[in-house]
Amino acid sequence: MSDRVLLTGISGYLGGHTALALLAAGFTVRGSVRNLAKAEAVRKTLEKHGGDVSRLEFVALDLMSDGGWVEAMEGVRYLVHTASPFVLKMPTDKTELIRPAVEGTERALNAAFAAGLERAVLTSSMAAIAYGHDKSRTEPFTAADWTNLEGRGVNAYIESKTLAERRAWDIARSAGREIDLVTINPAGIFGPLLDEDPGTSVAGIQRMLNGSVPAAPRIPLVVVDVRDVAAAHVAALTAPEAGGKRFPMGESTMFLFEAACVLREAFPGHAGKLPRFEMPDWGVRIYALFDGDVRGLLGELGVRKSLDSTPTIGLLGRPLIPARDTIVATGESLIAQGLA
Ligand code: NAP
């Protein structure tokens, strides 16, 4: 069998970086897009960033449709399933996020195991590990932890990722293939952009650089670099000891204002637009009375949670990129793309 990888969600922020990492490691990449009309733009972007696009091909797949999954697995050795809806503003109907996340995972894994692929790597999230728990917990969350969907502060996205990962393990177990599934559970992914789309996670940094956040609420950013997350997906495909495991990824935690201070120091020309002070929690609670999105963040206010990334550091064989460098790289990239 060839060293071909089916990479779902290649048009996304993480998907693009993962494609570059797979190509650099010598794999042939079959990237899935919802609409093949997007393929050329993705190809150009990857080529611009040094990807050997002679080993890149595209298929059309939608998480919400059965069409094409069987054919997409032909001649493929590994699956990397990154595609899943990721939005900042939660929909009124939570099934808009949950159905594509869960049903897409079902389609991807069922087709992969039926076609005899050797291993599937699923992009899960810290969202499936570290939410709905007691706020007073201080020790880092580990691969043994699961989000408690009955707990407070669980939004539709968190639910979608938790249910999707649980479903993935159920499918692997029923197929007798638990050892051939790996999940990567990143925290907030930041770092260089490949194109002018800031995506969902980087949009928060963009807002700060653009002056839309005059005072920063004490919202924690558990930071991990997109280049590390991509590298972990690639390493997880072949590392024998990775099979059947979850890999949490979060380098360190900073409140929004700390990230703003890093940006202020690195980009003095933007200092005037960055938040000048930290908003007291009571101020945020008052603000939340009038803004549903802010209300959704209250559960996280002032909670400096963290992830134990030790297994992932072992998988990569090196430390994670320091969060400060990741935040600076994010800012540099936003400025270079003319987005800040
Ligand atoms: P993104 O840029 O929005 O990428 C999401 C990808 O999923 C896009 O390629 C998108 O395709 C695809 N997708 C969404 N709905 C789809 C559907 N119905 N059918 C087919 N494809 C669909 O987000 P990202 O930040 O790179 O996230 C990638 C993965 O990482 C997701 O699984 C996300 O949950 C996970 N994650 C992200 C973060 C983070 O901070 N960014 C943290 C932890 C985990 P289109 O281009 O067609 O929309």
XYZ file of C-alpha atoms and ligand atoms in Angstrom:
388
model
C 0.000 0.000 0.000
C 1.188 3.531 -0.736
C 2.028 6.099 1.888
C -1.101 8.020 0.988
C -2.984 9.900 3.717
C -6.591 11.013 3.460
C -6.624 14.416 5.176
C -10.100 15.796 5.780
C -10.483 19.547 6.239
C -7.391 20.483 4.226
C -8.875 23.949 3.580
C -8.824 24.744 7.321
C -6.190 26.464 9.445
C -4.903 23.263 11.036
C -5.633 21.229 7.899
C -3.294 23.404 5.797
C -0.443 23.145 8.279
C -1.010 19.399 8.591
C -0.879 19.015 4.808
C 2.464 20.854 4.738
C 3.845 18.662 7.527
C 2.648 15.474 5.799
C 4.152 16.533 2.450
C 7.432 17.463 4.150
C 7.497 14.002 5.752
C 7.188 12.399 2.295
C 3.529 11.342 2.357
C 1.159 11.641 -0.574
C -1.774 13.746 0.600
C -5.347 13.298 -0.559
C -7.058 16.350 0.870
C -10.804 16.577 1.209
C -12.764 19.743 0.523
C -16.505 20.185 0.548
C -16.365 21.672 -2.911
C -13.607 20.954 -5.419
C -13.795 24.594 -6.504
C -11.685 25.321 -3.388
C -8.933 22.881 -4.373
C -6.897 25.199 -6.583
C -6.657 27.908 -3.937
C -5.539 25.323 -1.362
C -2.947 23.932 -3.769
C -1.559 27.433 -4.447
C -1.360 28.240 -0.746
C 0.489 25.018 0.065
C 2.870 25.547 -2.868
C 3.564 29.101 -1.693
C 4.625 27.691 1.668
C 7.023 25.155 0.149
C 4.739 22.110 -0.073
C 5.620 19.598 -2.814
C 2.227 19.679 -4.498
C 3.197 16.951 -6.960
C 2.147 14.604 -4.118
C -1.138 16.413 -3.467
C -4.572 15.375 -4.734
C -8.133 16.329 -3.816
C -11.475 14.647 -3.230
C -14.865 16.148 -2.415
C -16.351 15.035 0.914
C -19.006 16.551 3.132
C -19.294 15.525 6.754
C -23.078 15.563 6.317
C -23.242 13.346 3.245
C -22.478 9.664 2.605
C -21.229 10.360 -0.915
C -17.607 9.617 -1.795
C -16.231 8.214 1.466
C -15.687 4.668 0.181
C -13.939 5.882 -2.980
C -11.880 8.408 -1.002
C -10.280 5.573 0.987
C -9.049 3.672 -2.087
C -5.268 3.317 -2.115
C -5.028 5.134 1.222
C -2.915 3.910 4.149
C -3.777 6.399 6.902
C -6.594 8.797 7.823
C -6.137 12.199 9.445
C -9.578 13.573 10.263
C -9.357 17.276 11.110
C -12.637 18.498 9.555
C -15.247 19.673 12.046
C -17.144 22.928 12.356
C -15.368 25.422 14.621
C -17.101 28.739 15.294
C -16.861 31.476 17.923
C -20.545 32.341 18.025
C -22.610 29.382 19.153
C -25.682 28.628 16.992
C -29.141 28.705 18.531
C -29.587 25.113 17.409
C -26.657 23.160 18.845
C -27.178 20.267 16.443
C -25.707 22.512 13.695
C -22.330 21.811 15.306
C -22.946 18.426 16.861
C -24.308 16.629 13.820
C -21.410 17.331 11.418
C -18.865 16.672 14.172
C -20.343 13.339 15.242
C -21.754 12.107 11.945
C -18.609 13.208 10.079
C -16.489 11.226 12.520
C -18.745 8.216 12.015
C -18.458 8.481 8.223
C -14.688 8.965 8.273
C -13.866 6.195 10.748
C -16.359 3.635 9.487
C -15.081 4.076 5.933
C -11.440 3.986 7.066
C -11.781 0.797 9.099
C -13.932 -0.889 6.426
C -11.216 -0.130 3.847
C -8.527 -1.596 6.102
C -6.574 1.628 6.706
C -3.730 1.077 9.150
C -4.388 3.944 11.516
C -6.740 6.882 12.003
C -5.702 10.095 13.722
C -8.610 12.241 14.857
C -8.337 15.913 15.723
C -10.212 16.075 18.958
C -9.710 18.934 21.397
C -9.085 20.077 24.919
C -12.833 20.656 24.667
C -13.275 16.887 25.112
C -11.082 16.867 28.242
C -11.242 19.927 30.420
C -14.789 21.332 30.691
C -17.698 20.864 33.042
C -15.332 20.164 35.951
C -15.016 21.778 39.359
C -13.608 25.303 38.862
C -11.400 24.958 41.910
C -9.328 22.212 40.294
C -5.726 23.354 40.016
C -3.875 20.298 38.723
C -3.426 20.009 34.941
C -5.938 18.021 32.929
C -4.586 14.804 31.440
C -5.455 12.259 28.778
C -7.409 10.371 31.441
C -9.904 13.247 31.871
C -13.120 13.644 29.949
C -15.337 16.707 29.767
C -18.407 16.344 31.931
C -21.303 17.224 29.635
C -23.608 17.644 32.652
C -21.305 20.273 34.173
C -21.512 24.069 33.904
C -20.155 26.072 30.976
C -20.452 23.344 28.337
C -21.378 25.006 25.039
C -22.383 23.442 21.720
C -18.795 23.317 20.418
C -17.507 21.591 23.550
C -20.363 19.128 23.348
C -19.713 18.498 19.635
C -16.049 17.658 20.203
C -16.710 15.498 23.262
C -19.465 13.495 21.587
C -17.410 13.135 18.389
C -14.379 11.798 20.235
C -16.479 9.444 22.356
C -18.122 8.156 19.178
C -14.701 7.635 17.565
C -13.509 5.427 20.430
C -16.819 3.489 20.369
C -16.457 2.833 16.629
C -12.834 1.765 16.990
C -13.708 -0.556 19.889
C -16.620 -2.163 18.025
C -14.389 -2.729 15.004
C -11.714 -4.290 17.216
C -9.415 -1.436 16.108
C -8.999 0.606 19.280
C -5.223 0.318 18.999
C -5.406 1.883 15.524
C -7.044 5.110 16.658
C -5.140 8.103 18.040
C -6.637 11.403 19.116
C -4.810 14.715 19.271
C -6.439 17.015 21.837
C -5.126 20.547 21.293
C -5.995 23.585 23.368
C -6.281 26.974 21.606
C -4.347 26.734 18.341
C -2.373 29.840 17.356
C 0.661 30.611 15.207
C 1.347 31.573 11.614
C -1.489 31.827 9.111
C -1.034 30.287 5.672
C -3.490 32.654 4.002
C -5.596 35.716 4.749
C -8.261 33.766 6.662
C -7.640 34.356 10.381
C -9.848 31.372 11.300
C -11.681 31.067 14.582
C -8.912 30.863 17.171
C -6.638 33.527 15.665
C -9.584 35.918 15.259
C -9.373 36.662 19.007
C -5.776 37.890 18.661
C -6.772 39.831 15.549
C -9.537 41.599 17.491
C -7.077 42.666 20.162
C -4.590 43.990 17.575
C -7.384 45.858 15.789
C -8.520 47.702 18.892
C -11.827 45.868 19.371
C -10.955 44.778 22.926
C -10.315 47.933 25.006
C -10.227 45.964 28.272
C -9.413 42.277 28.458
C -11.608 39.908 30.493
C -9.695 37.312 32.514
C -10.316 34.604 29.930
C -7.587 31.970 29.807
C -5.845 31.090 26.565
C -4.311 27.653 26.787
C -1.899 28.084 23.904
C -0.464 25.565 21.493
C 1.319 26.259 18.226
C -0.342 25.138 15.003
C 3.041 23.857 13.753
C 3.327 21.582 16.802
C -0.246 20.343 16.398
C 0.412 19.511 12.742
C 3.661 17.733 13.669
C 1.851 15.707 16.333
C -0.716 14.493 13.788
C 2.102 13.312 11.514
C 4.053 11.639 14.326
C 0.893 9.918 15.575
C 0.376 8.207 12.218
C 3.355 5.902 12.533
C 4.691 5.949 16.110
C 3.953 2.375 17.276
C 3.447 3.419 20.912
C 0.871 6.101 19.991
C -1.866 3.608 19.043
C -4.981 3.705 21.207
C -3.956 6.906 23.012
C -5.058 10.512 23.457
C -2.495 13.329 23.223
C -3.381 16.565 25.034
C -1.551 19.640 23.763
C -1.295 22.975 25.552
C 2.110 24.614 26.066
C 1.038 27.056 28.749
C -1.830 29.215 29.860
C -2.094 33.000 29.726
C -4.988 35.320 30.365
C -5.951 37.532 27.420
C -4.251 40.532 28.978
C -0.960 38.646 29.287
C -1.187 37.800 25.584
C -1.859 41.504 24.911
C 1.284 42.419 26.876
C 3.348 39.989 24.766
C 1.941 41.608 21.617
C 2.563 45.148 22.960
C 6.206 44.364 23.596
C 6.695 42.651 20.222
C 4.734 45.198 18.144
C 5.090 48.643 19.743
C 3.503 50.213 16.656
C 0.221 48.494 17.575
C 0.441 49.252 21.306
C -2.276 51.927 21.167
C -4.886 49.473 19.911
C -4.222 46.664 22.377
C -6.238 46.329 25.612
C -4.799 48.717 28.204
C -6.083 46.971 31.296
C -7.697 43.819 32.574
C -11.452 44.080 33.091
C -12.484 43.104 36.620
C -14.646 39.979 36.761
C -17.626 41.933 38.140
C -17.453 44.209 35.083
C -17.531 41.215 32.779
C -20.518 39.789 34.676
C -22.452 43.044 34.204
C -21.506 43.115 30.506
C -22.697 39.509 30.218
C -26.214 40.564 31.235
C -26.525 42.206 27.811
C -24.340 39.972 25.642
C -25.038 36.263 25.229
C -21.577 35.544 23.794
C -19.872 37.049 26.848
C -22.322 35.136 29.056
C -21.028 31.942 27.462
C -17.515 32.778 28.684
C -18.411 33.356 32.332
C -17.681 29.760 33.320
C -14.066 30.258 32.257
C -13.547 33.640 33.882
C -10.393 33.696 36.006
C -9.872 29.932 35.727
C -6.242 29.256 34.821
C -6.694 25.679 33.658
C -3.867 23.774 32.032
C -3.148 20.571 30.139
C -0.477 18.001 30.838
C 1.250 17.681 27.458
C 3.929 15.241 28.642
C 2.769 12.360 26.389
C 2.788 14.654 23.333
C 6.258 15.974 24.141
C 7.334 12.319 24.239
C 5.628 11.682 20.897
C 7.365 14.659 19.269
C 10.682 14.008 21.016
C 11.067 17.719 21.785
C 9.435 20.462 23.837
C 6.462 22.380 22.492
C 7.027 25.847 21.015
C 6.782 28.354 23.898
C 3.406 30.103 24.024
C 5.053 33.525 23.915
C 6.747 32.680 20.585
C 3.453 31.349 19.255
C 1.595 34.556 20.153
C 4.322 36.679 18.535
C 4.235 34.479 15.404
C 0.455 34.946 15.288
C 0.795 38.717 15.504
C 3.550 38.807 12.869
C 1.427 36.768 10.526
C -1.699 38.897 11.030
C 0.321 42.040 10.352
C 2.064 40.518 7.306
C -1.317 39.483 5.839
C -2.633 43.013 6.352
C -5.213 41.738 8.833
C -4.095 43.885 11.763
P -11.162 25.729 10.449
O -10.060 26.546 9.892
O -12.510 26.315 10.533
O -11.223 24.362 9.638
C -12.313 23.509 9.739
C -12.273 22.566 8.559
O -13.405 21.682 8.658
C -12.387 23.293 7.213
O -11.562 22.652 6.283
C -13.855 23.094 6.869
O -14.101 23.102 5.466
C -14.087 21.703 7.416
N -15.524 21.467 7.595
C -16.378 22.083 8.451
N -17.616 21.601 8.270
C -17.544 20.670 7.279
C -18.485 19.829 6.638
N -19.791 19.840 6.933
N -18.036 19.001 5.669
C -16.733 18.967 5.321
N -15.788 19.748 5.891
C -16.198 20.585 6.850
O -10.811 25.246 11.934
P -9.448 24.768 12.573
O -9.145 25.723 13.667
O -8.415 24.496 11.548
O -9.939 23.413 13.250
C -9.593 22.162 12.680
C -9.882 21.081 13.688
O -9.154 21.357 14.885
C -11.359 20.986 14.124
O -11.645 19.606 14.324
C -11.385 21.726 15.442
O -12.438 21.294 16.277
C -10.030 21.312 16.000
N -9.498 22.202 17.031
C -9.237 23.507 16.738
C -8.711 24.330 17.733
C -8.357 25.766 17.458
O -8.062 26.504 18.420
N -8.349 26.218 16.215
C -8.440 23.812 19.013
C -8.698 22.454 19.258
C -9.220 21.647 18.247
P -14.569 24.454 4.703
O -13.293 25.155 4.324
O -15.304 23.935 3.530
O -15.418 25.240 5.659
